[in-house]
mmCIF file of C-alpha atoms and ligand atoms in Angstrom:
data_model
loop_
_atom_site.group_PDB
_atom_site.id
_atom_site.type_symbol
_atom_site.label_atom_id
_atom_site.label_comp_id
_atom_site.label_asym_id
_atom_site.label_seq_id
_atom_site.Cartn_x
_atom_site.Cartn_y
_atom_site.Cartn_z
ATOM 1 C CA UNK Z 1 -135.286 16.970 -33.675
ATOM 2 C CA UNK Z 2 -133.471 19.558 -31.537
ATOM 3 C CA UNK Z 3 -134.716 17.620 -28.472
ATOM 4 C CA UNK Z 4 -133.233 14.360 -29.805
ATOM 5 C CA UNK Z 5 -129.843 16.101 -30.474
ATOM 6 C CA UNK Z 6 -129.953 17.454 -26.885
ATOM 7 C CA UNK Z 7 -130.578 13.919 -25.504
ATOM 8 C CA UNK Z 8 -127.680 12.428 -27.500
ATOM 9 C CA UNK Z 9 -125.409 15.227 -26.377
ATOM 10 C CA UNK Z 10 -126.144 14.805 -22.629
ATOM 11 C CA UNK Z 11 -125.615 11.012 -22.987
ATOM 12 C CA UNK Z 12 -122.217 11.635 -24.565
ATOM 13 C CA UNK Z 13 -121.208 14.044 -21.777
ATOM 14 C CA UNK Z 14 -122.255 11.531 -19.041
ATOM 15 C CA UNK Z 15 -120.248 8.743 -20.717
ATOM 16 C CA UNK Z 16 -117.227 10.985 -20.998
ATOM 17 C CA UNK Z 17 -117.422 12.090 -17.322
ATOM 18 C CA UNK Z 18 -117.783 8.497 -16.153
ATOM 19 C CA UNK Z 19 -114.877 7.238 -18.244
ATOM 20 C CA UNK Z 20 -112.668 10.062 -17.054
ATOM 21 C CA UNK Z 21 -113.470 9.603 -13.332
ATOM 22 C CA UNK Z 22 -112.854 5.849 -13.548
ATOM 23 C CA UNK Z 23 -109.500 6.292 -15.190
ATOM 24 C CA UNK Z 24 -108.522 8.881 -12.537
ATOM 25 C CA UNK Z 25 -109.459 6.409 -9.711
ATOM 26 C CA UNK Z 26 -107.520 3.621 -11.414
ATOM 27 C CA UNK Z 27 -104.435 5.750 -11.817
ATOM 28 C CA UNK Z 28 -104.747 6.943 -8.168
ATOM 29 C CA UNK Z 29 -104.948 3.306 -7.017
ATOM 30 C CA UNK Z 30 -101.983 2.398 -9.155
ATOM 31 C CA UNK Z 31 -100.051 5.281 -7.641
ATOM 32 C CA UNK Z 32 -101.114 4.217 -4.146
ATOM 33 C CA UNK Z 33 -99.989 0.591 -4.652
ATOM 34 C CA UNK Z 34 -96.597 1.717 -5.969
ATOM 35 C CA UNK Z 35 -96.338 3.912 -2.843
ATOM 36 C CA UNK Z 36 -97.109 0.880 -0.623
ATOM 37 C CA UNK Z 37 -94.636 -1.239 -2.543
ATOM 38 C CA UNK Z 38 -91.997 1.431 -2.099
ATOM 39 C CA UNK Z 39 -92.814 1.720 1.609
ATOM 40 C CA UNK Z 40 -92.624 -2.084 1.972
ATOM 41 C CA UNK Z 41 -89.302 -2.124 0.178
ATOM 42 C CA UNK Z 42 -87.934 0.560 2.478
ATOM 43 C CA UNK Z 43 -89.146 -1.323 5.609
ATOM 44 C CA UNK Z 44 -87.502 -4.522 4.362
ATOM 45 C CA UNK Z 45 -84.413 -2.493 3.466
ATOM 46 C CA UNK Z 46 -84.380 -1.014 6.966
ATOM 47 C CA UNK Z 47 -84.882 -4.415 8.585
ATOM 48 C CA UNK Z 48 -82.092 -5.981 6.554
ATOM 49 C CA UNK Z 49 -79.794 -3.168 7.603
ATOM 50 C CA UNK Z 50 -81.150 -3.491 11.164
ATOM 51 C CA UNK Z 51 -80.646 -7.277 11.318
ATOM 52 C CA UNK Z 52 -77.033 -6.852 10.460
ATOM 53 C CA UNK Z 53 -76.578 -3.952 12.845
ATOM 54 C CA UNK Z 54 -75.160 -4.133 16.330
ATOM 55 C CA UNK Z 55 -78.101 -2.096 17.685
ATOM 56 C CA UNK Z 56 -80.579 -4.723 16.581
ATOM 57 C CA UNK Z 57 -78.740 -7.566 18.295
ATOM 58 C CA UNK Z 58 -78.170 -5.464 21.393
ATOM 59 C CA UNK Z 59 -81.946 -4.996 21.640
ATOM 60 C CA UNK Z 60 -82.543 -8.733 21.131
ATOM 61 C CA UNK Z 61 -80.020 -9.603 23.821
ATOM 62 C CA UNK Z 62 -81.676 -7.115 26.172
ATOM 63 C CA UNK Z 63 -84.903 -9.086 25.779
ATOM 64 C CA UNK Z 64 -86.720 -6.407 23.733
ATOM 65 C CA UNK Z 65 -90.025 -7.656 22.314
ATOM 66 C CA UNK Z 66 -90.451 -7.635 18.532
ATOM 67 C CA UNK Z 67 -93.263 -8.579 16.191
ATOM 68 C CA UNK Z 68 -94.312 -12.060 15.117
ATOM 69 C CA UNK Z 69 -97.448 -13.569 13.613
ATOM 70 C CA UNK Z 70 -97.357 -16.305 16.300
ATOM 71 C CA UNK Z 71 -99.793 -15.539 19.094
ATOM 72 C CA UNK Z 72 -98.189 -17.774 21.756
ATOM 73 C CA UNK Z 73 -96.939 -16.065 24.932
ATOM 74 C CA UNK Z 74 -93.514 -14.407 24.684
ATOM 75 C CA UNK Z 75 -93.000 -15.386 21.033
ATOM 76 C CA UNK Z 76 -91.971 -11.843 20.212
ATOM 77 C CA UNK Z 77 -88.940 -12.159 22.534
ATOM 78 C CA UNK Z 78 -85.988 -13.912 20.923
ATOM 79 C CA UNK Z 79 -83.717 -13.963 23.973
ATOM 80 C CA UNK Z 80 -85.269 -14.107 27.422
ATOM 81 C CA UNK Z 81 -83.040 -12.261 29.873
ATOM 82 C CA UNK Z 82 -84.403 -13.841 33.128
ATOM 83 C CA UNK Z 83 -83.519 -17.210 31.536
ATOM 84 C CA UNK Z 84 -79.933 -16.464 32.533
ATOM 85 C CA UNK Z 85 -80.936 -16.882 36.196
ATOM 86 C CA UNK Z 86 -82.363 -20.322 35.389
ATOM 87 C CA UNK Z 87 -79.195 -21.221 33.497
ATOM 88 C CA UNK Z 88 -76.972 -20.223 36.434
ATOM 89 C CA UNK Z 89 -79.202 -22.020 38.998
ATOM 90 C CA UNK Z 90 -79.230 -25.197 36.901
ATOM 91 C CA UNK Z 91 -75.710 -25.382 35.528
ATOM 92 C CA UNK Z 92 -73.703 -23.690 38.269
ATOM 93 C CA UNK Z 93 -75.620 -24.804 41.363
ATOM 94 C CA UNK Z 94 -78.024 -27.684 41.024
ATOM 95 C CA UNK Z 95 -75.999 -29.732 38.580
ATOM 96 C CA UNK Z 96 -72.711 -29.800 40.628
ATOM 97 C CA UNK Z 97 -74.569 -30.115 43.953
ATOM 98 C CA UNK Z 98 -76.637 -32.985 42.541
ATOM 99 C CA UNK Z 99 -73.486 -34.796 41.398
ATOM 100 C CA UNK Z 100 -72.019 -34.265 44.863
ATOM 101 C CA UNK Z 101 -75.177 -35.665 46.522
ATOM 102 C CA UNK Z 102 -75.191 -38.755 44.285
ATOM 103 C CA UNK Z 103 -71.482 -39.500 44.803
ATOM 104 C CA UNK Z 104 -71.945 -38.721 48.534
ATOM 105 C CA UNK Z 105 -74.768 -41.269 48.778
ATOM 106 C CA UNK Z 106 -72.720 -43.876 46.904
ATOM 107 C CA UNK Z 107 -69.776 -43.189 49.223
ATOM 108 C CA UNK Z 108 -72.007 -43.552 52.299
ATOM 109 C CA UNK Z 109 -73.410 -46.934 51.288
ATOM 110 C CA UNK Z 110 -69.920 -48.154 50.420
ATOM 111 C CA UNK Z 111 -68.735 -46.972 53.830
ATOM 112 C CA UNK Z 112 -71.736 -48.655 55.500
ATOM 113 C CA UNK Z 113 -70.854 -51.923 53.748
ATOM 114 C CA UNK Z 114 -67.182 -51.726 54.709
ATOM 115 C CA UNK Z 115 -67.543 -50.368 58.265
ATOM 116 C CA UNK Z 116 -70.936 -51.642 59.495
ATOM 117 C CA UNK Z 117 -71.261 -54.611 57.127
ATOM 118 C CA UNK Z 118 -74.428 -56.395 56.024
ATOM 119 C CA UNK Z 119 -77.065 -57.058 58.647
ATOM 120 C CA UNK Z 120 -76.867 -60.831 59.135
ATOM 121 C CA UNK Z 121 -79.580 -63.042 60.588
ATOM 122 C CA UNK Z 122 -78.705 -63.802 64.223
ATOM 123 C CA UNK Z 123 -80.206 -67.343 64.045
ATOM 124 C CA UNK Z 124 -80.068 -69.888 61.225
ATOM 125 C CA UNK Z 125 -82.911 -70.030 58.708
ATOM 126 C CA UNK Z 126 -85.594 -72.618 59.649
ATOM 127 C CA UNK Z 127 -86.617 -73.314 56.065
ATOM 128 C CA UNK Z 128 -90.258 -72.575 56.817
ATOM 129 C CA UNK Z 129 -91.573 -69.956 54.379
ATOM 130 C CA UNK Z 130 -93.880 -67.039 55.181
ATOM 131 C CA UNK Z 131 -95.798 -65.369 52.335
ATOM 132 C CA UNK Z 132 -94.904 -61.680 52.062
ATOM 133 C CA UNK Z 133 -95.374 -60.214 48.557
ATOM 134 C CA UNK Z 134 -98.043 -61.348 46.089
ATOM 135 C CA UNK Z 135 -97.339 -61.830 42.372
ATOM 136 C CA UNK Z 136 -99.019 -58.457 41.698
ATOM 137 C CA UNK Z 137 -96.910 -56.734 44.382
ATOM 138 C CA UNK Z 138 -93.713 -58.073 42.834
ATOM 139 C CA UNK Z 139 -94.753 -57.194 39.284
ATOM 140 C CA UNK Z 140 -95.541 -53.677 40.464
ATOM 141 C CA UNK Z 141 -92.263 -53.342 42.385
ATOM 142 C CA UNK Z 142 -90.033 -54.510 39.539
ATOM 143 C CA UNK Z 143 -91.895 -52.487 36.905
ATOM 144 C CA UNK Z 144 -91.482 -49.415 39.088
ATOM 145 C CA UNK Z 145 -87.811 -50.240 39.769
ATOM 146 C CA UNK Z 146 -87.087 -50.697 36.026
ATOM 147 C CA UNK Z 147 -88.969 -47.548 35.014
ATOM 148 C CA UNK Z 148 -87.423 -45.461 37.781
ATOM 149 C CA UNK Z 149 -83.851 -46.634 37.161
ATOM 150 C CA UNK Z 150 -84.005 -46.184 33.373
ATOM 151 C CA UNK Z 151 -85.561 -42.732 33.813
ATOM 152 C CA UNK Z 152 -82.822 -41.902 36.321
ATOM 153 C CA UNK Z 153 -80.070 -42.982 33.897
ATOM 154 C CA UNK Z 154 -81.569 -41.192 30.889
ATOM 155 C CA UNK Z 155 -82.200 -38.076 33.013
ATOM 156 C CA UNK Z 156 -78.649 -38.084 34.383
ATOM 157 C CA UNK Z 157 -77.343 -38.480 30.808
ATOM 158 C CA UNK Z 158 -79.346 -35.402 29.789
ATOM 159 C CA UNK Z 159 -77.846 -33.336 32.617
ATOM 160 C CA UNK Z 160 -74.304 -34.710 32.913
ATOM 161 C CA UNK Z 161 -73.709 -36.448 29.562
ATOM 162 C CA UNK Z 162 -72.155 -33.353 27.996
ATOM 163 C CA UNK Z 163 -69.439 -33.418 30.676
ATOM 164 C CA UNK Z 164 -68.435 -37.083 30.696
ATOM 165 C CA UNK Z 165 -69.767 -38.692 27.480
ATOM 166 C CA UNK Z 166 -69.588 -35.970 24.828
ATOM 167 C CA UNK Z 167 -65.814 -35.424 25.091
ATOM 168 C CA UNK Z 168 -65.014 -39.113 24.588
ATOM 169 C CA UNK Z 169 -67.573 -40.149 21.944
ATOM 170 C CA UNK Z 170 -67.746 -39.552 18.175
ATOM 171 C CA UNK Z 171 -70.185 -36.686 17.507
ATOM 172 C CA UNK Z 172 -72.723 -38.884 15.659
ATOM 173 C CA UNK Z 173 -72.839 -41.431 18.494
ATOM 174 C CA UNK Z 174 -73.145 -38.705 21.104
ATOM 175 C CA UNK Z 175 -75.971 -37.101 19.120
ATOM 176 C CA UNK Z 176 -77.770 -40.435 18.857
ATOM 177 C CA UNK Z 177 -77.390 -41.185 22.598
ATOM 178 C CA UNK Z 178 -78.653 -37.813 23.757
ATOM 179 C CA UNK Z 179 -81.566 -37.937 21.299
ATOM 180 C CA UNK Z 180 -82.500 -41.456 22.492
ATOM 181 C CA UNK Z 181 -82.220 -40.377 26.158
ATOM 182 C CA UNK Z 182 -84.546 -37.431 25.549
ATOM 183 C CA UNK Z 183 -87.135 -39.456 23.648
ATOM 184 C CA UNK Z 184 -87.037 -42.248 26.246
ATOM 185 C CA UNK Z 185 -87.427 -39.772 29.093
ATOM 186 C CA UNK Z 186 -90.336 -37.976 27.360
ATOM 187 C CA UNK Z 187 -92.327 -41.117 26.632
ATOM 188 C CA UNK Z 188 -91.602 -43.235 29.728
ATOM 189 C CA UNK Z 189 -92.123 -40.365 32.219
ATOM 190 C CA UNK Z 190 -95.950 -40.677 32.081
ATOM 191 C CA UNK Z 191 -95.650 -44.458 32.709
ATOM 192 C CA UNK Z 192 -93.750 -43.666 35.921
ATOM 193 C CA UNK Z 193 -96.716 -41.544 37.019
ATOM 194 C CA UNK Z 194 -99.182 -44.383 36.353
ATOM 195 C CA UNK Z 195 -97.007 -46.852 38.316
ATOM 196 C CA UNK Z 196 -96.634 -44.312 41.124
ATOM 197 C CA UNK Z 197 -100.422 -44.080 41.440
ATOM 198 C CA UNK Z 198 -100.619 -47.898 41.495
ATOM 199 C CA UNK Z 199 -97.957 -48.023 44.260
ATOM 200 C CA UNK Z 200 -99.901 -45.375 46.189
ATOM 201 C CA UNK Z 201 -103.208 -47.258 46.020
ATOM 202 C CA UNK Z 202 -101.662 -50.685 46.649
ATOM 203 C CA UNK Z 203 -99.395 -49.961 49.620
ATOM 204 C CA UNK Z 204 -100.557 -46.749 51.363
ATOM 205 C CA UNK Z 205 -102.484 -48.560 54.082
ATOM 206 C CA UNK Z 206 -99.507 -50.565 55.356
ATOM 207 C CA UNK Z 207 -97.266 -47.479 55.196
ATOM 208 C CA UNK Z 208 -99.038 -45.310 57.768
ATOM 209 C CA UNK Z 209 -96.685 -44.367 60.620
ATOM 210 C CA UNK Z 210 -97.463 -45.367 64.207
ATOM 211 C CA UNK Z 211 -95.720 -45.392 67.607
ATOM 212 C CA UNK Z 212 -93.939 -48.657 66.786
ATOM 213 C CA UNK Z 213 -92.136 -46.802 64.003
ATOM 214 C CA UNK Z 214 -91.174 -43.955 66.336
ATOM 215 C CA UNK Z 215 -89.507 -46.481 68.662
ATOM 216 C CA UNK Z 216 -87.918 -48.141 65.595
ATOM 217 C CA UNK Z 217 -86.373 -44.782 64.614
ATOM 218 C CA UNK Z 218 -85.226 -44.098 68.203
ATOM 219 C CA UNK Z 219 -83.277 -47.368 68.074
ATOM 220 C CA UNK Z 220 -82.016 -46.429 64.576
ATOM 221 C CA UNK Z 221 -83.543 -49.568 63.145
ATOM 222 C CA UNK Z 222 -81.133 -51.690 65.176
ATOM 223 C CA UNK Z 223 -78.590 -51.120 62.442
ATOM 224 C CA UNK Z 224 -75.901 -48.899 63.936
ATOM 225 C CA UNK Z 225 -74.113 -47.943 67.180
ATOM 226 C CA UNK Z 226 -75.126 -49.417 70.522
ATOM 227 C CA UNK Z 227 -78.452 -50.585 69.011
ATOM 228 C CA UNK Z 228 -76.786 -52.712 66.319
ATOM 229 C CA UNK Z 229 -78.369 -56.173 66.171
ATOM 230 C CA UNK Z 230 -81.202 -55.319 68.620
ATOM 231 C CA UNK Z 231 -84.000 -55.817 66.041
ATOM 232 C CA UNK Z 232 -86.550 -53.227 67.225
ATOM 233 C CA UNK Z 233 -90.179 -54.278 66.785
ATOM 234 C CA UNK Z 234 -91.875 -53.687 63.426
ATOM 235 C CA UNK Z 235 -95.116 -54.529 61.651
ATOM 236 C CA UNK Z 236 -95.241 -55.494 57.946
ATOM 237 C CA UNK Z 237 -93.099 -52.448 57.118
ATOM 238 C CA UNK Z 238 -90.627 -50.853 59.479
ATOM 239 C CA UNK Z 239 -90.171 -47.073 59.981
ATOM 240 C CA UNK Z 240 -87.374 -46.897 57.397
ATOM 241 C CA UNK Z 241 -89.436 -48.648 54.712
ATOM 242 C CA UNK Z 242 -92.399 -46.378 55.387
ATOM 243 C CA UNK Z 243 -90.135 -43.329 55.140
ATOM 244 C CA UNK Z 244 -88.748 -44.460 51.765
ATOM 245 C CA UNK Z 245 -92.300 -45.203 50.578
ATOM 246 C CA UNK Z 246 -93.582 -41.686 51.394
ATOM 247 C CA UNK Z 247 -90.421 -40.142 49.966
ATOM 248 C CA UNK Z 248 -91.219 -41.940 46.715
ATOM 249 C CA UNK Z 249 -94.860 -40.821 46.728
ATOM 250 C CA UNK Z 250 -94.129 -37.184 47.642
ATOM 251 C CA UNK Z 251 -91.117 -36.422 45.464
ATOM 252 C CA UNK Z 252 -92.299 -38.853 42.760
ATOM 253 C CA UNK Z 253 -95.555 -36.873 42.442
ATOM 254 C CA UNK Z 254 -93.634 -33.569 42.257
ATOM 255 C CA UNK Z 255 -91.255 -34.998 39.637
ATOM 256 C CA UNK Z 256 -94.183 -36.378 37.625
ATOM 257 C CA UNK Z 257 -96.265 -33.168 37.672
ATOM 258 C CA UNK Z 258 -93.288 -30.939 36.797
ATOM 259 C CA UNK Z 259 -92.390 -33.501 34.105
ATOM 260 C CA UNK Z 260 -95.860 -33.162 32.580
ATOM 261 C CA UNK Z 261 -95.445 -29.369 32.420
ATOM 262 C CA UNK Z 262 -92.184 -29.911 30.497
ATOM 263 C CA UNK Z 263 -93.527 -32.771 28.369
ATOM 264 C CA UNK Z 264 -96.609 -30.908 27.116
ATOM 265 C CA UNK Z 265 -95.747 -27.239 26.461
ATOM 266 C CA UNK Z 266 -99.150 -26.626 24.876
ATOM 267 C CA UNK Z 267 -100.973 -24.996 27.769
ATOM 268 C CA UNK Z 268 -99.601 -21.482 27.304
ATOM 269 C CA UNK Z 269 -96.697 -22.166 29.676
ATOM 270 C CA UNK Z 270 -94.284 -19.250 29.664
ATOM 271 C CA UNK Z 271 -90.520 -19.683 29.696
ATOM 272 C CA UNK Z 272 -90.601 -18.874 33.445
ATOM 273 C CA UNK Z 273 -93.042 -21.785 34.014
ATOM 274 C CA UNK Z 274 -90.776 -24.128 32.045
ATOM 275 C CA UNK Z 275 -87.641 -22.992 33.886
ATOM 276 C CA UNK Z 276 -89.275 -23.381 37.295
ATOM 277 C CA UNK Z 277 -90.628 -26.820 36.345
ATOM 278 C CA UNK Z 278 -87.185 -27.834 35.126
ATOM 279 C CA UNK Z 279 -85.546 -26.880 38.439
ATOM 280 C CA UNK Z 280 -88.290 -28.480 40.550
ATOM 281 C CA UNK Z 281 -88.154 -31.632 38.385
ATOM 282 C CA UNK Z 282 -84.389 -31.922 38.704
ATOM 283 C CA UNK Z 283 -84.430 -31.268 42.460
ATOM 284 C CA UNK Z 284 -87.096 -33.882 43.236
ATOM 285 C CA UNK Z 285 -85.482 -36.443 40.914
ATOM 286 C CA UNK Z 286 -82.087 -35.963 42.612
ATOM 287 C CA UNK Z 287 -83.644 -36.469 46.064
ATOM 288 C CA UNK Z 288 -85.316 -39.665 44.837
ATOM 289 C CA UNK Z 289 -82.135 -40.979 43.231
ATOM 290 C CA UNK Z 290 -80.143 -40.409 46.446
ATOM 291 C CA UNK Z 291 -82.910 -41.958 48.594
ATOM 292 C CA UNK Z 292 -83.146 -45.030 46.392
ATOM 293 C CA UNK Z 293 -79.377 -45.590 46.438
ATOM 294 C CA UNK Z 294 -79.884 -46.490 50.133
ATOM 295 C CA UNK Z 295 -82.973 -48.603 49.375
ATOM 296 C CA UNK Z 296 -81.172 -50.562 46.669
ATOM 297 C CA UNK Z 297 -78.117 -51.013 48.919
ATOM 298 C CA UNK Z 298 -80.282 -52.509 51.699
ATOM 299 C CA UNK Z 299 -82.157 -54.734 49.236
ATOM 300 C CA UNK Z 300 -79.052 -56.022 47.426
ATOM 301 C CA UNK Z 301 -76.222 -56.044 50.000
ATOM 302 C CA UNK Z 302 -77.184 -54.452 53.328
ATOM 303 C CA UNK Z 303 -79.596 -57.028 54.764
ATOM 304 C CA UNK Z 304 -79.273 -60.781 54.548
ATOM 305 C CA UNK Z 305 -82.286 -62.496 52.900
ATOM 306 C CA UNK Z 306 -84.260 -59.259 52.307
ATOM 307 C CA UNK Z 307 -84.313 -59.788 48.533
ATOM 308 C CA UNK Z 308 -85.869 -63.281 48.776
ATOM 309 C CA UNK Z 309 -89.287 -61.777 49.514
ATOM 310 C CA UNK Z 310 -89.282 -59.504 46.471
ATOM 311 C CA UNK Z 311 -88.085 -62.310 44.184
ATOM 312 C CA UNK Z 312 -89.992 -65.397 45.332
ATOM 313 C CA UNK Z 313 -92.768 -63.709 47.313
ATOM 314 C CA UNK Z 314 -91.777 -65.644 50.473
ATOM 315 C CA UNK Z 315 -89.329 -64.994 53.310
ATOM 316 C CA UNK Z 316 -87.732 -67.326 55.798
ATOM 317 C CA UNK Z 317 -89.410 -67.609 59.197
ATOM 318 C CA UNK Z 318 -86.216 -66.445 60.963
ATOM 319 C CA UNK Z 319 -86.033 -63.272 58.800
ATOM 320 C CA UNK Z 320 -89.720 -62.524 59.423
ATOM 321 C CA UNK Z 321 -89.297 -62.997 63.220
ATOM 322 C CA UNK Z 322 -86.176 -60.843 63.417
ATOM 323 C CA UNK Z 323 -87.128 -57.927 61.169
ATOM 324 C CA UNK Z 324 -90.929 -57.805 61.336
ATOM 325 C CA UNK Z 325 -91.859 -59.561 64.605
ATOM 326 C CA UNK Z 326 -95.326 -58.001 64.998
ATOM 327 C CA UNK Z 327 -96.264 -58.932 61.439
ATOM 328 C CA UNK Z 328 -94.888 -62.457 61.937
ATOM 329 C CA UNK Z 329 -97.129 -62.931 64.989
ATOM 330 C CA UNK Z 330 -100.129 -61.806 62.930
ATOM 331 C CA UNK Z 331 -99.586 -64.116 59.954
ATOM 332 C CA UNK Z 332 -97.741 -67.181 61.257
ATOM 333 C CA UNK Z 333 -100.940 -69.178 61.879
ATOM 334 C CA UNK Z 334 -102.605 -68.378 58.551
ATOM 335 C CA UNK Z 335 -103.227 -71.518 56.461
ATOM 336 C CA UNK Z 336 -101.074 -70.251 53.562
ATOM 337 C CA UNK Z 337 -98.081 -70.056 55.883
ATOM 338 C CA UNK Z 338 -98.305 -73.666 57.019
ATOM 339 C CA UNK Z 339 -95.707 -76.080 55.600
ATOM 340 C CA UNK Z 340 -96.978 -77.999 52.553
ATOM 341 C CA UNK Z 341 -99.779 -75.501 51.792
ATOM 342 C CA UNK Z 342 -98.688 -74.777 48.215
ATOM 343 C CA UNK Z 343 -98.303 -78.469 47.360
ATOM 344 C CA UNK Z 344 -101.762 -79.128 48.763
ATOM 345 C CA UNK Z 345 -103.325 -76.344 46.667
ATOM 346 C CA UNK Z 346 -101.477 -77.566 43.564
ATOM 347 C CA UNK Z 347 -102.611 -81.143 44.103
ATOM 348 C CA UNK Z 348 -106.205 -80.008 44.604
ATOM 349 C CA UNK Z 349 -106.034 -77.959 41.429
ATOM 350 C CA UNK Z 350 -104.897 -81.061 39.520
ATOM 351 C CA UNK Z 351 -107.701 -83.078 41.110
ATOM 352 C CA UNK Z 352 -105.264 -85.357 43.002
ATOM 353 C CA UNK Z 353 -106.030 -86.466 46.597
ATOM 354 C CA UNK Z 354 -104.603 -83.840 48.981
ATOM 355 C CA UNK Z 355 -101.274 -84.609 50.674
ATOM 356 C CA UNK Z 356 -101.059 -84.630 54.451
ATOM 357 C CA UNK Z 357 -99.677 -81.364 55.819
ATOM 358 C CA UNK Z 358 -97.902 -81.089 59.135
HETATM 359 C C1 HEM V 1 -82.173 -53.041 42.122
HETATM 360 C C2 HEM V 1 -83.083 -52.269 42.661
HETATM 361 C C3 HEM V 1 -83.984 -52.617 43.812
HETATM 362 C C4 HEM V 1 -83.914 -53.630 44.729
HETATM 363 C C5 HEM V 1 -82.895 -54.718 44.838
HETATM 364 C C6 HEM V 1 -85.043 -53.490 45.615
HETATM 365 C C7 HEM V 1 -85.369 -54.328 46.660
HETATM 366 C C8 HEM V 1 -86.491 -54.261 47.426
HETATM 367 C C9 HEM V 1 -86.866 -55.200 48.442
HETATM 368 C C10 HEM V 1 -86.046 -56.423 48.832
HETATM 369 C C11 HEM V 1 -88.038 -54.830 48.973
HETATM 370 C C12 HEM V 1 -88.843 -55.558 50.052
HETATM 371 C C13 HEM V 1 -88.473 -55.180 51.438
HETATM 372 C C14 HEM V 1 -89.273 -55.992 52.415
HETATM 373 O O1 HEM V 1 -89.686 -57.087 52.113
HETATM 374 O O2 HEM V 1 -89.509 -55.504 53.506
HETATM 375 C C15 HEM V 1 -88.428 -53.626 48.309
HETATM 376 C C16 HEM V 1 -89.564 -52.896 48.582
HETATM 377 C C17 HEM V 1 -89.915 -51.737 47.949
HETATM 378 N N1 HEM V 1 -89.219 -51.123 46.919
HETATM 379 FE FE1 HEM V 1 -87.505 -51.770 46.069
HETATM 380 N N2 HEM V 1 -85.763 -52.408 45.225
HETATM 381 C C18 HEM V 1 -85.146 -51.831 44.135
HETATM 382 C C19 HEM V 1 -85.514 -50.697 43.468
HETATM 383 C C20 HEM V 1 -86.605 -49.953 43.790
HETATM 384 C C21 HEM V 1 -86.949 -48.747 43.139
HETATM 385 C C22 HEM V 1 -86.133 -48.089 42.035
HETATM 386 C C23 HEM V 1 -88.084 -48.307 43.720
HETATM 387 C C24 HEM V 1 -88.884 -47.080 43.423
HETATM 388 C C25 HEM V 1 -88.475 -46.045 42.816
HETATM 389 C C26 HEM V 1 -88.443 -49.231 44.746
HETATM 390 C C27 HEM V 1 -89.539 -49.114 45.561
HETATM 391 C C28 HEM V 1 -89.883 -49.993 46.567
HETATM 392 C C29 HEM V 1 -91.046 -49.843 47.402
HETATM 393 C C30 HEM V 1 -92.060 -48.705 47.339
HETATM 394 C C31 HEM V 1 -91.069 -50.935 48.254
HETATM 395 C C32 HEM V 1 -92.116 -51.230 49.297
HETATM 396 C C33 HEM V 1 -91.941 -50.398 50.459
HETATM 397 C C34 HEM V 1 -91.695 -51.226 51.597
HETATM 398 O O3 HEM V 1 -90.535 -51.598 51.769
HETATM 399 O O4 HEM V 1 -92.637 -51.532 52.284
HETATM 400 N N3 HEM V 1 -87.521 -50.233 44.767
HETATM 401 N N4 HEM V 1 -87.467 -53.291 47.368
#
């Protein structure tokens, strides 16, 4: 009996000890969590005071790194101090110098038109047509021209719009224009790169420089000074056309690659990478825009009958002889350059008896 009482007693003691220790742990935990809550409150309190304080903003402006849950590079830095250098280089140097270069190029072609005048053919056209650009060539050229020019206009709006459009437009319209320019630029940029690669693969072979081009440059293309009207020898492309082609490939590739860096900021690019890409992109695009002002001038106004080839695919025999004599000699006897060739092919395609060609 005494043994049974002893057993009951020790069971009671154990239960009591257990209950007591558990309640102590629970109250300790409760105390601990109130401590953490209090600590959290004081941190928040401090931060709120800090956010409002001048010291906090001074540290932010000095580029001091803080804490963020984002793991991307530099996300802890709210204001990047070296970014000021980029801002000055872009806004105070490249932007005004670029505007100067563009207006300078426009002034030069205007001067060339007024002083030198368009390069006229020295003999009348014969009417005989020589095939120069295929349908694919022309499609490629005009797609590239459209893409390039619209990218140039949207890009120039992004850089200069705030100076000449924003002050004169209602805010909503300005906002819409700049948003549209940005979206257009972002999405069409990669298409420019694809077209550039097509231009590279299609025309690189005929754009390799040779000694004929060196002599063409020495005579300044027969366009100015004592050489004016001399028509230095040239193959399919002359030295000037080859130069503009390689300018497009070189600076076009730089503009496209730097554009990709800006378009897809998902490869851990830092702000420095983005700033450098922005400057390189702007620089190469400005060079291209200036270069193509001269190209477009020659195509539209500077050389009689040059545009015919890029519109119809054919040029007059006189133009071919005067501007690309070596090429003319190579192709003049080809069947497709004989009078009546197209009509003959058309008639054959329709199953009609072929017409006599001269
Ligand atoms: C209104 C705008 C343009 C006009 C009127 C124009 C006109 C022409 C003409 C007439 C040719 C043929 C020259 C020849 O037969 O020898 C040509 C060739 C070419 N154009 Fe354009 N073009 C324009 C814009 C552009 C643009 C924006 C680009 C590129 C960004 C471009 C790139 C080229 C290239 C790569 C060639 C072939 C190179 C060569 O001459 O062999 N063009 N263009």
